[in-house]
Each structure stands twice: as C-alpha cells, then as structure tokens.
Amino acid sequence: MDYQVLLLECTTSLTNVLIVHGTADVAVPLASNDALPSEIKILTVQKGDHDLQRMVMVKQYLTPVVRFLAQ
C-alpha cells in the first residue's frame, strides 16, 4: 500500500514521522510528497536514488536519522 494513503488517513499525531527521500529518485519523485501533512518531516538526500544505499548517500542521512530517532 502507498504509505502516503496511510499517512493522509492517519488520525494520530504525525510529528514522529520522518521520510528520507532522494532528490534523484525516479521511482517515486520528490514532488509526490507535496500532498503530505505538514507535520511530517522530510529529509532530502542530494543526488539520492530510490534505494539510498551508496555510502555517499548514507553519509548524508545517517546522523540526522539517528538524531530524529533519539528525540
């Protein structure tokens, strides 16, 4: 199921949701997040593809994701 449908239908607080999205993701364009509720945090990975597995990408998001989870 499309996670956006789940998030749009969610009735609880979305302040604890973080989406990590690559700017070069051709499978799911970054613009597809435009319809999400404003409480959701989005972390963009420059030149990141859909999988975000290359080390140059991981280095961009690892620390911010850990900080987000530690909140």
mmCIF file of C-alpha atoms in Angstrom:
data_model
loop_
_atom_site.group_PDB
_atom_site.id
_atom_site.type_symbol
_atom_site.label_atom_id
_atom_site.label_comp_id
_atom_site.label_asym_id
_atom_site.label_seq_id
_atom_site.Cartn_x
_atom_site.Cartn_y
_atom_site.Cartn_z
ATOM 1 C CA MET A 1 0.000 0.000 0.000
ATOM 2 C CA ASP A 2 1.137 3.511 -0.723
ATOM 3 C CA TYR A 3 2.457 4.994 2.534
ATOM 4 C CA GLN A 4 1.003 8.358 1.601
ATOM 5 C CA VAL A 5 -2.515 6.951 1.726
ATOM 6 C CA LEU A 6 -1.827 5.615 5.214
ATOM 7 C CA LEU A 7 -0.386 8.923 6.400
ATOM 8 C CA LEU A 8 -3.212 11.004 4.958
ATOM 9 C CA GLU A 9 -5.786 8.789 6.671
ATOM 10 C CA CYS A 10 -3.930 8.716 9.987
ATOM 11 C CA THR A 11 -5.852 10.153 12.920
ATOM 12 C CA THR A 12 -2.961 10.315 15.383
ATOM 13 C CA SER A 13 -0.074 12.762 15.622
ATOM 14 C CA LEU A 14 2.385 12.629 12.751
ATOM 15 C CA THR A 15 5.159 14.597 14.460
ATOM 16 C CA ASN A 16 7.173 11.410 14.886
ATOM 17 C CA VAL A 17 7.309 10.610 11.149
ATOM 18 C CA LEU A 18 10.432 11.200 9.064
ATOM 19 C CA ILE A 19 10.664 10.464 5.360
ATOM 20 C CA VAL A 20 14.118 10.162 3.809
ATOM 21 C CA HIS A 21 13.884 10.849 0.092
ATOM 22 C CA GLY A 22 16.492 11.126 -2.639
ATOM 23 C CA THR A 23 16.388 14.104 -4.980
ATOM 24 C CA ALA A 24 17.201 11.813 -7.920
ATOM 25 C CA ASP A 25 14.596 9.153 -7.116
ATOM 26 C CA VAL A 26 12.955 8.288 -10.440
ATOM 27 C CA ALA A 27 10.721 5.556 -8.972
ATOM 28 C CA VAL A 28 8.976 7.967 -6.583
ATOM 29 C CA PRO A 29 9.521 11.616 -7.468
ATOM 30 C CA LEU A 30 10.259 14.011 -4.623
ATOM 31 C CA ALA A 31 7.261 16.103 -5.660
ATOM 32 C CA SER A 32 4.986 13.217 -4.659
ATOM 33 C CA ASN A 33 5.486 14.288 -1.034
ATOM 34 C CA ASP A 34 3.770 17.626 -1.640
ATOM 35 C CA ALA A 35 0.395 16.287 -0.527
ATOM 36 C CA LEU A 36 1.606 15.014 2.841
ATOM 37 C CA PRO A 37 0.528 16.636 6.110
ATOM 38 C CA SER A 38 2.829 19.463 7.197
ATOM 39 C CA GLU A 39 3.756 17.745 10.490
ATOM 40 C CA ILE A 40 5.753 15.104 8.637
ATOM 41 C CA LYS A 41 9.445 15.829 8.414
ATOM 42 C CA ILE A 42 11.204 15.182 5.114
ATOM 43 C CA LEU A 43 14.953 14.758 4.847
ATOM 44 C CA THR A 44 16.212 15.052 1.275
ATOM 45 C CA VAL A 45 19.367 13.312 0.155
ATOM 46 C CA GLN A 46 21.139 15.192 -2.630
ATOM 47 C CA LYS A 47 21.531 13.033 -5.748
ATOM 48 C CA GLY A 48 19.922 10.195 -3.801
ATOM 49 C CA ASP A 49 18.237 7.425 -5.754
ATOM 50 C CA HIS A 50 15.310 5.263 -4.642
ATOM 51 C CA ASP A 51 17.407 2.809 -2.623
ATOM 52 C CA LEU A 52 19.716 5.311 -0.848
ATOM 53 C CA GLN A 53 22.306 2.569 -0.331
ATOM 54 C CA ARG A 54 25.529 4.073 -1.647
ATOM 55 C CA MET A 55 27.859 5.335 1.067
ATOM 56 C CA VAL A 56 27.807 8.907 -0.278
ATOM 57 C CA MET A 57 24.055 8.874 0.333
ATOM 58 C CA VAL A 58 24.180 7.121 3.706
ATOM 59 C CA LYS A 59 26.631 9.745 4.958
ATOM 60 C CA GLN A 60 24.034 12.428 4.218
ATOM 61 C CA TYR A 61 21.182 10.882 6.161
ATOM 62 C CA LEU A 62 22.641 8.625 8.865
ATOM 63 C CA THR A 63 23.350 11.260 11.531
ATOM 64 C CA PRO A 64 20.083 13.201 11.035
ATOM 65 C CA VAL A 65 18.073 9.955 11.188
ATOM 66 C CA VAL A 66 19.804 8.854 14.388
ATOM 67 C CA ARG A 67 19.148 12.284 15.923
ATOM 68 C CA PHE A 68 15.494 12.068 14.911
ATOM 69 C CA LEU A 69 15.144 8.611 16.455
ATOM 70 C CA ALA A 70 16.841 9.737 19.668
ATOM 71 C CA GLN A 71 14.276 12.503 20.267
#
